[in-house]
CSV table of C-alpha atoms in Angstrom, one decimal:
chain,number,residue,atom,x,y,z
A,1,MET,CA,0.0,-23.5,6.1
A,2,LYS,CA,0.9,-20.6,8.3
A,3,LEU,CA,3.4,-18.3,8.1
A,4,GLY,CA,4.6,-15.9,11.1
A,5,VAL,CA,6.0,-12.6,10.7
A,6,GLY,CA,9.0,-12.6,12.8
A,7,ASP,CA,9.7,-9.0,13.5
A,8,LEU,CA,7.4,-6.2,13.7
A,9,SER,CA,9.2,-4.0,10.9
A,10,ALA,CA,5.6,-3.9,9.3
A,11,VAL,CA,4.3,-1.7,11.9
A,12,HIS,CA,3.1,1.3,10.2
A,13,GLU,CA,5.0,4.1,10.3
A,14,LEU,CA,8.1,2.2,11.4
A,15,SER,CA,8.5,0.5,8.2
A,16,ILE,CA,8.4,3.9,6.3
A,17,THR,CA,10.9,5.2,8.8
A,18,GLN,CA,13.2,2.0,7.9
A,19,GLY,CA,12.8,2.9,4.3
A,20,ILE,CA,13.9,6.2,4.9
A,21,LEU,CA,17.0,5.1,6.9
A,22,ASP,CA,17.8,2.4,4.3
A,23,ILE,CA,17.7,4.9,1.1
A,24,VAL,CA,19.6,7.6,2.8
A,25,LEU,CA,22.4,5.2,4.3
A,26,ALA,CA,22.9,3.6,0.9
A,27,ALA,CA,23.1,7.1,-1.0
A,28,ALA,CA,25.4,8.5,1.6
A,29,ILE,CA,27.8,5.3,0.7
A,30,ARG,CA,27.4,6.2,-2.9
A,31,GLU,CA,28.3,9.8,-2.0
A,32,GLY,CA,31.7,8.9,-0.6
A,33,GLY,CA,30.2,8.3,3.2
A,34,GLY,CA,29.8,11.2,5.9
A,35,ARG,CA,27.1,12.0,8.3
A,36,VAL,CA,23.7,12.7,7.4
A,37,THR,CA,22.7,15.8,9.3
A,38,ALA,CA,19.2,16.4,7.7
A,39,ILE,CA,16.9,14.9,5.3
A,40,ASP,CA,13.9,16.3,3.2
A,41,LEU,CA,10.7,14.3,3.0
A,42,VAL,CA,7.6,15.1,0.7
A,43,ILE,CA,4.5,13.5,2.3
A,44,GLY,CA,1.2,13.8,0.8
A,45,GLU,CA,-2.0,13.8,2.8
A,46,LEU,CA,-3.0,10.7,0.6
A,47,ALA,CA,0.2,9.0,2.3
A,48,SER,CA,-1.8,8.6,5.7
A,49,ILE,CA,1.7,9.3,7.5
A,50,VAL,CA,2.0,10.9,11.2
A,51,ASP,CA,5.1,13.0,11.2
A,52,ASP,CA,5.6,12.4,15.1
A,53,SER,CA,5.3,8.8,14.6
A,54,VAL,CA,8.1,8.8,12.2
A,55,GLN,CA,10.3,11.1,14.3
A,56,PHE,CA,9.6,8.6,17.1
A,57,TYR,CA,11.0,5.6,15.2
A,58,TRP,CA,13.7,7.6,13.6
A,59,ASP,CA,15.3,8.6,16.9
A,60,ILE,CA,15.4,5.1,17.7
A,61,ILE,CA,16.6,3.2,14.7
A,62,ALA,CA,18.9,6.0,13.6
A,63,GLU,CA,20.9,5.7,16.7
A,64,GLY,CA,24.5,4.5,16.2
A,65,THR,CA,24.3,4.9,12.2
A,66,PRO,CA,25.8,7.8,10.2
A,67,ALA,CA,22.3,9.3,10.1
A,68,ALA,CA,21.8,9.5,14.0
A,69,GLY,CA,20.6,13.1,15.1
A,70,ALA,CA,19.5,13.8,11.3
A,71,LYS,CA,16.8,16.4,11.5
A,72,LEU,CA,13.7,15.4,9.5
A,73,ARG,CA,12.1,18.0,7.5
A,74,PHE,CA,8.7,17.3,6.6
A,75,ARG,CA,6.9,19.1,3.6
A,76,ARG,CA,3.2,18.1,3.5
A,77,VAL,CA,1.4,18.3,0.3
A,78,PRO,CA,-2.3,18.8,0.7
A,79,LEU,CA,-4.8,16.5,-1.5
A,80,ARG,CA,-6.1,18.7,-4.4
A,81,PHE,CA,-8.4,17.8,-7.2
A,82,GLU,CA,-8.7,19.0,-10.7
A,83,CYS,CA,-12.4,19.3,-11.9
A,84,LEU,CA,-12.9,17.6,-15.3
A,85,GLY,CA,-15.6,19.7,-15.9
A,86,CYS,CA,-14.0,23.4,-15.6
A,87,GLN,CA,-10.5,22.7,-15.1
A,88,ALA,CA,-10.4,24.2,-11.8
A,89,THR,CA,-7.9,22.9,-9.1
A,90,PHE,CA,-9.2,23.0,-5.6
A,91,GLU,CA,-8.4,21.4,-2.2
A,92,PRO,CA,-11.6,19.7,-1.2
A,93,ALA,CA,-14.0,21.2,1.5
A,94,ASP,CA,-15.2,19.3,4.4
A,95,GLY,CA,-17.6,16.6,3.6
A,96,THR,CA,-17.1,16.7,-0.2
A,97,PHE,CA,-15.0,16.0,-3.3
A,98,ALA,CA,-17.2,18.1,-5.7
A,99,CYS,CA,-15.7,21.0,-7.4
A,100,PRO,CA,-16.5,24.2,-5.4
A,101,HIS,CA,-16.7,25.9,-8.5
A,102,CYS,CA,-19.1,24.2,-10.8
A,103,ALA,CA,-20.0,21.4,-8.2
A,104,SER,CA,-19.4,18.6,-10.7
A,105,VAL,CA,-18.6,15.4,-9.0
A,106,SER,CA,-16.3,14.4,-12.1
A,107,VAL,CA,-13.1,15.3,-10.6
A,108,ARG,CA,-9.6,13.6,-10.4
A,109,VAL,CA,-6.6,13.9,-8.0
A,110,ASN,CA,-4.1,16.4,-8.8
A,111,ALA,CA,-1.8,16.3,-5.9
A,112,GLY,CA,-1.2,14.5,-2.5
A,113,ASP,CA,0.1,10.8,-3.2
A,114,ASP,CA,3.7,11.8,-2.5
A,115,LEU,CA,5.7,9.7,-0.1
A,116,ARG,CA,9.4,10.4,-1.0
A,117,ILE,CA,12.8,11.5,0.0
A,118,ASP,CA,13.8,14.9,-1.9
A,119,GLY,CA,17.4,14.9,-0.7
A,120,PHE,CA,19.4,15.3,2.3
A,121,ASP,CA,22.4,17.3,3.9
A,122,LEU,CA,25.8,15.3,4.0
A,123,GLU,CA,28.6,16.0,6.0
A,124,PRO,CA,32.1,14.7,4.9
A,125,GLU,CA,33.8,12.8,7.7
A,126,PRO,CA,36.9,14.9,8.6
A,127,GLU,CA,40.0,13.4,6.8
A,128,ASP,CA,42.6,11.9,8.8
A,129,ALA,CA,45.0,14.2,10.1
A,130,PRO,CA,48.5,13.8,8.2
A,131,PRO,CA,51.2,12.0,10.3
A,132,ASP,CA,53.2,14.4,12.1
A,133,ASP,CA,56.6,13.2,10.9
A,134,LYS,CA,57.0,11.9,7.3
A,135,PRO,CA,58.5,8.5,6.6
A,136,ASP,CA,62.1,8.8,7.1
A,137,ASP,CA,64.2,8.3,3.8
A,138,LYS,CA,66.3,6.2,5.3
A,139,GLU,CA,63.5,3.5,6.2
A,140,CYS,CA,63.1,3.0,2.6
A,141,GLN,CA,66.9,2.0,2.0
A,142,PRO,CA,67.4,-1.5,1.5
B,1,MET,CA,31.5,21.6,4.6
B,2,THR,CA,27.7,20.2,4.3
B,3,ARG,CA,26.3,19.5,1.0
B,4,ARG,CA,23.0,18.8,-0.2
B,5,VAL,CA,22.7,15.6,-1.8
B,6,ALA,CA,19.4,15.5,-4.5
B,7,VAL,CA,18.4,12.0,-4.2
B,8,VAL,CA,14.9,11.7,-5.0
B,9,GLU,CA,13.4,8.2,-4.0
B,10,ASN,CA,10.0,6.9,-3.3
B,11,ILE,CA,9.9,5.8,0.6
B,12,THR,CA,8.5,2.8,-0.2
B,13,LYS,CA,11.2,1.5,-2.7
B,14,ALA,CA,12.2,-1.5,-0.9
B,15,ASN,CA,8.6,-3.0,-1.0
B,16,ASP,CA,7.8,-1.8,-4.6
B,17,ARG,CA,10.9,-3.8,-5.7
B,18,LEU,CA,9.4,-7.0,-3.8
B,19,ALA,CA,6.1,-6.2,-5.2
B,20,ALA,CA,7.6,-6.1,-8.9
B,21,VAL,CA,9.2,-9.6,-8.0
B,22,ASN,CA,5.6,-10.9,-7.2
B,23,ARG,CA,4.3,-9.2,-10.2
B,24,ASN,CA,6.8,-11.1,-12.4
B,25,LEU,CA,6.3,-14.4,-10.7
B,26,LEU,CA,2.7,-14.2,-11.2
B,27,ALA,CA,2.9,-12.9,-14.8
B,28,ALA,CA,5.3,-15.9,-15.2
B,29,HIS,CA,2.6,-18.4,-14.4
B,30,ARG,CA,-0.1,-16.2,-16.3
B,31,LEU,CA,-1.8,-15.7,-12.9
B,32,PRO,CA,-4.2,-13.0,-12.4
B,33,SER,CA,-4.6,-11.9,-8.7
B,34,PHE,CA,-6.2,-9.3,-6.6
B,35,ASN,CA,-5.5,-7.6,-3.3
B,36,LEU,CA,-8.4,-7.4,-1.3
B,37,LEU,CA,-8.8,-4.9,1.3
B,38,SER,CA,-11.5,-3.3,3.6
B,39,SER,CA,-12.0,-2.2,7.5
B,40,PRO,CA,-12.8,-5.5,9.7
B,41,GLY,CA,-16.2,-7.1,9.2
B,42,ALA,CA,-16.8,-5.7,5.8
B,43,GLY,CA,-17.1,-9.1,4.3
B,44,LYS,CA,-13.9,-10.0,2.6
B,45,THR,CA,-13.8,-13.4,3.7
B,46,SER,CA,-17.5,-14.1,2.7
B,47,LEU,CA,-16.5,-12.7,-0.5
B,48,VAL,CA,-13.9,-15.2,-0.9
B,49,GLU,CA,-15.8,-18.2,0.4
B,50,ARG,CA,-18.6,-17.7,-1.9
B,51,THR,CA,-16.3,-16.8,-4.8
B,52,VAL,CA,-14.3,-20.0,-4.3
B,53,THR,CA,-17.3,-22.1,-3.7
B,54,GLU,CA,-19.6,-20.6,-6.9
B,55,LEU,CA,-16.3,-21.1,-9.3
B,56,ALA,CA,-15.6,-24.7,-7.8
B,57,GLY,CA,-14.7,-26.9,-10.9
B,58,ARG,CA,-14.1,-23.9,-13.2
B,59,CYS,CA,-11.3,-22.3,-11.1
B,60,CYS,CA,-8.6,-23.3,-9.1
B,61,ILE,CA,-8.1,-20.4,-6.7
B,62,GLY,CA,-5.1,-19.9,-4.2
B,63,VAL,CA,-5.9,-17.4,-1.2
B,64,ILE,CA,-3.5,-15.7,1.0
B,65,GLU,CA,-5.1,-14.6,4.3
B,66,GLY,CA,-3.4,-11.9,6.6
B,67,ASP,CA,-4.8,-11.5,9.8
B,68,MET,CA,-2.8,-10.5,13.1
B,69,THR,CA,-3.2,-13.8,14.7
B,70,GLY,CA,-5.3,-17.5,14.2
B,71,SER,CA,-6.0,-19.2,11.0
B,72,LEU,CA,-9.7,-18.9,11.0
B,73,ASP,CA,-9.9,-17.5,7.6
B,74,ALA,CA,-7.6,-19.9,5.9
B,75,GLU,CA,-9.8,-22.6,7.3
B,76,ARG,CA,-12.7,-20.9,5.7
B,77,ALA,CA,-11.1,-20.9,2.6
B,78,GLU,CA,-9.6,-24.2,2.5
B,79,ALA,CA,-13.0,-25.7,3.6
B,80,VAL,CA,-14.6,-24.5,0.6
B,81,GLY,CA,-12.0,-25.7,-1.7
B,82,ALA,CA,-9.5,-23.1,-1.9
B,83,ARG,CA,-5.5,-23.6,-1.8
B,84,ALA,CA,-4.6,-21.0,1.1
B,85,VAL,CA,-1.9,-19.9,3.1
B,86,GLN,CA,-2.4,-17.9,6.4
B,87,ILE,CA,-0.1,-15.1,7.2
B,88,ASN,CA,0.3,-14.2,11.0
B,89,THR,CA,1.5,-10.7,11.1
B,90,GLY,CA,1.7,-10.3,14.7
B,91,GLY,CA,1.4,-6.7,15.8
B,92,ALA,CA,1.8,-5.3,12.1
B,93,CYS,CA,-1.4,-3.9,10.7
B,94,HIS,CA,-0.8,-4.9,7.2
B,95,LEU,CA,0.5,-7.1,4.5
B,96,ASP,CA,3.6,-6.1,2.7
B,97,ALA,CA,5.1,-7.4,-0.5
B,98,GLY,CA,7.7,-9.4,1.2
B,99,MET,CA,5.0,-11.4,3.1
B,100,VAL,CA,3.2,-12.1,0.0
B,101,THR,CA,6.6,-13.4,-1.7
B,102,ASP,CA,6.9,-15.8,1.2
B,103,ALA,CA,3.4,-17.0,0.8
B,104,LEU,CA,3.3,-17.5,-2.9
B,105,ASP,CA,6.0,-19.9,-2.2
B,106,GLN,CA,4.0,-21.9,-0.5
B,107,LEU,CA,1.4,-22.2,-3.4
B,108,PRO,CA,1.2,-24.5,-6.2
B,109,LEU,CA,1.1,-21.7,-8.8
B,110,GLY,CA,1.5,-24.2,-11.5
B,111,GLU,CA,-2.2,-25.5,-10.6
B,112,LEU,CA,-3.9,-22.2,-9.8
B,113,ASP,CA,-6.2,-20.2,-12.2
B,114,LEU,CA,-6.2,-17.2,-9.6
B,115,VAL,CA,-4.6,-15.9,-6.5
B,116,ILE,CA,-6.6,-13.7,-3.8
B,117,VAL,CA,-4.7,-11.8,-1.2
B,118,GLU,CA,-7.1,-11.2,1.8
B,119,ASN,CA,-5.3,-8.2,3.5
B,120,VAL,CA,-5.7,-7.4,7.2
B,121,GLY,CA,-8.7,-5.6,8.2
B,122,ASN,CA,-7.8,-2.1,8.2
B,123,LEU,CA,-8.8,1.3,6.5
B,124,ILE,CA,-5.4,3.2,6.8
B,125,CYS,CA,-2.1,1.1,6.6
B,126,PRO,CA,-2.5,-1.5,3.9
B,127,ALA,CA,-3.1,1.1,1.3
B,128,SER,CA,0.3,2.3,1.2
B,129,PHE,CA,1.7,-1.3,0.4
B,130,ASP,CA,1.6,-2.6,-3.1
B,131,LEU,CA,1.7,-6.2,-3.1
B,132,GLY,CA,2.1,-6.7,-6.7
B,133,THR,CA,-1.6,-7.9,-7.6
B,134,THR,CA,-2.9,-7.4,-10.8
B,135,ARG,CA,-6.1,-5.5,-9.1
B,136,ARG,CA,-7.0,-4.0,-6.2
B,137,VAL,CA,-10.6,-4.4,-4.8
B,138,VAL,CA,-11.7,-2.6,-2.1
B,139,ILE,CA,-15.0,-3.7,-0.1
B,140,ALA,CA,-17.1,-1.2,1.6
B,141,SER,CA,-20.1,-2.2,3.5
B,142,VAL,CA,-23.4,-0.1,3.9
B,143,PRO,CA,-23.5,-0.2,7.9
B,144,GLU,CA,-19.7,1.6,8.0
B,145,GLY,CA,-21.5,4.8,6.6
B,146,ASP,CA,-21.1,6.8,3.4
B,147,ASP,CA,-18.3,9.4,4.8
B,148,LYS,CA,-15.6,7.0,4.8
B,149,PRO,CA,-14.0,7.7,1.4
B,150,LEU,CA,-13.9,11.3,2.9
B,151,LYS,CA,-12.2,10.6,6.0
B,152,TYR,CA,-9.8,7.7,4.7
B,153,PRO,CA,-9.0,8.7,0.9
B,154,THR,CA,-5.8,6.7,1.4
B,155,MET,CA,-7.7,3.4,1.2
B,156,TYR,CA,-10.0,4.5,-1.7
B,157,ARG,CA,-7.2,5.7,-3.8
B,158,GLY,CA,-5.7,3.2,-6.5
B,159,VAL,CA,-8.8,1.3,-6.5
B,160,ASP,CA,-9.9,-0.7,-9.6
B,161,LEU,CA,-13.1,-2.2,-8.5
B,162,LEU,CA,-15.3,-1.2,-5.4
B,163,VAL,CA,-17.6,-3.4,-4.0
B,164,LEU,CA,-20.3,-2.1,-2.0
B,165,ASN,CA,-21.3,-5.2,0.2
B,166,LYS,CA,-24.7,-5.6,2.4
B,167,ILE,CA,-26.9,-3.8,0.2
B,168,ASP,CA,-29.7,-5.9,1.8
B,169,LEU,CA,-29.1,-3.7,4.9
B,170,LEU,CA,-30.0,-0.4,3.1
B,171,PRO,CA,-33.7,-0.2,4.3
B,172,TYR,CA,-32.4,-0.1,8.1
B,173,VAL,CA,-29.3,2.0,7.9
B,174,ARG,CA,-28.6,5.6,6.5
B,175,PHE,CA,-26.4,5.3,3.6
B,176,ASP,CA,-26.2,7.8,0.5
B,177,VAL,CA,-25.1,5.5,-2.1
B,178,ASP,CA,-24.3,8.4,-4.6
B,179,ARG,CA,-22.2,10.3,-2.2
B,180,PHE,CA,-20.2,7.5,-1.2
B,181,VAL,CA,-19.5,6.3,-4.8
B,182,ASN,CA,-18.9,10.0,-6.3
B,183,ALA,CA,-16.3,10.2,-3.5
B,184,VAL,CA,-14.6,7.0,-4.4
B,185,ALA,CA,-14.9,7.8,-8.0
B,186,ALA,CA,-13.3,11.3,-7.6
B,187,LEU,CA,-10.1,9.5,-6.0
B,188,ASN,CA,-9.9,6.9,-9.0
B,189,GLU,CA,-10.1,7.2,-12.7
B,190,ASN,CA,-11.6,4.0,-14.4
B,191,LEU,CA,-13.4,2.9,-11.4
B,192,THR,CA,-15.8,-0.3,-11.4
B,193,VAL,CA,-18.4,-0.5,-9.1
B,194,MET,CA,-20.5,-3.2,-8.1
B,195,ARG,CA,-23.1,-3.4,-5.2
B,196,MET,CA,-23.9,-6.9,-3.8
B,197,SER,CA,-25.0,-8.9,-0.5
B,198,CYS,CA,-22.8,-11.9,0.0
B,199,THR,CA,-25.4,-13.1,2.1
B,200,THR,CA,-28.4,-12.8,-0.1
B,201,GLY,CA,-26.7,-13.3,-3.4
B,202,GLU,CA,-28.0,-10.3,-4.9
B,203,GLY,CA,-25.3,-8.8,-7.3
B,204,PHE,CA,-22.9,-11.7,-6.8
B,205,GLY,CA,-23.4,-12.6,-10.5
B,206,ALA,CA,-21.7,-9.6,-11.7
B,207,TRP,CA,-18.8,-10.1,-9.9
B,208,LEU,CA,-18.3,-13.6,-10.8
B,209,ASP,CA,-18.6,-12.4,-14.3
B,210,TRP,CA,-15.8,-9.8,-13.8
B,211,VAL,CA,-13.5,-12.7,-11.8
B,212,ALA,CA,-14.1,-15.2,-14.7
B,213,ALA,CA,-13.1,-12.4,-17.5
B,214,LEU,CA,-10.1,-11.6,-15.5
B,215,VAL,CA,-8.9,-15.2,-15.6
B,216,ALA,CA,-9.9,-15.9,-19.2
B,217,ALA,CA,-8.0,-12.7,-20.1
B,218,HIS,CA,-4.9,-14.0,-18.3
B,219,ARG,CA,-5.4,-17.6,-20.1
B,220,GLU,CA,-5.2,-16.3,-23.6
B,221,PRO,CA,-1.7,-16.8,-24.7
B,222,ARG,CA,-0.1,-13.6,-25.7
């Protein structure tokens, strides 16, 4: 039994970018509509996402949507560990995850898993200008 | 006037929702499952083949194979008695939950004791996508080198069981087992580690015990 995957939406950063677009457009509708002008993204080191690739796909798939042209603001969160021996937190040195203070290898991840949207800027659509002339009372008369 | 909308959402929300659907479907059938990940050539298909062969008669296993193209792996699994579905991802570098939903639809879940999802061979992309399986198993092989968890921490994060395969090659390649295992353990609390050779069979018994225990735990009525 063989299944083919018809579209390429599972290409790595493309599917991530599509996720961002879908979430933001749905939220913008819930907020009453408007143009999305900027999006705040928090990307941890463990997420293995390349900002430039996301920007590349964004420029293509957001075109023609209320988020077209939105600025993507990336906040990177580095990988940090907490030492279970001495409770120090640290960013790992090259080539090892061991604690630089006490050399323990008993550590756990403290930060760097993030892959989320942290908010966006919404510019409401301008309201329709009121009509120049008000309805004539005469029109309402039977 | 531009205003700030403070919506906080995980970017993989859509995939996570489908992963939950898969999780619920498998739970409804009391089916344990695991997502099998590794770089190409580490031994995923060999592990699947040998597992299905050794558990024949005791365990009916469904296998979902993910590859860019072809059906070689699904054929290997079927040849040894598994019920197999092959997913061809075309250009995609990983399986996502939606693909697995479609594949689960093609398997006779009511007849199975275990579902194995063999992911696309890739050390980066598959890690970001929860498929809804009970466990996540990563296979690393000795010839790949002991620095891979340091270079590709994403892949080694969120691992329930680490299989170090091809240990029969330890006398011939430079590989510091402690360095490797410590690095993966740093990225995961409650990690189980197994060393084996799918070729010689060394260490395979412990793996089969783990699989059998997983199946037995799911069979027990709640």
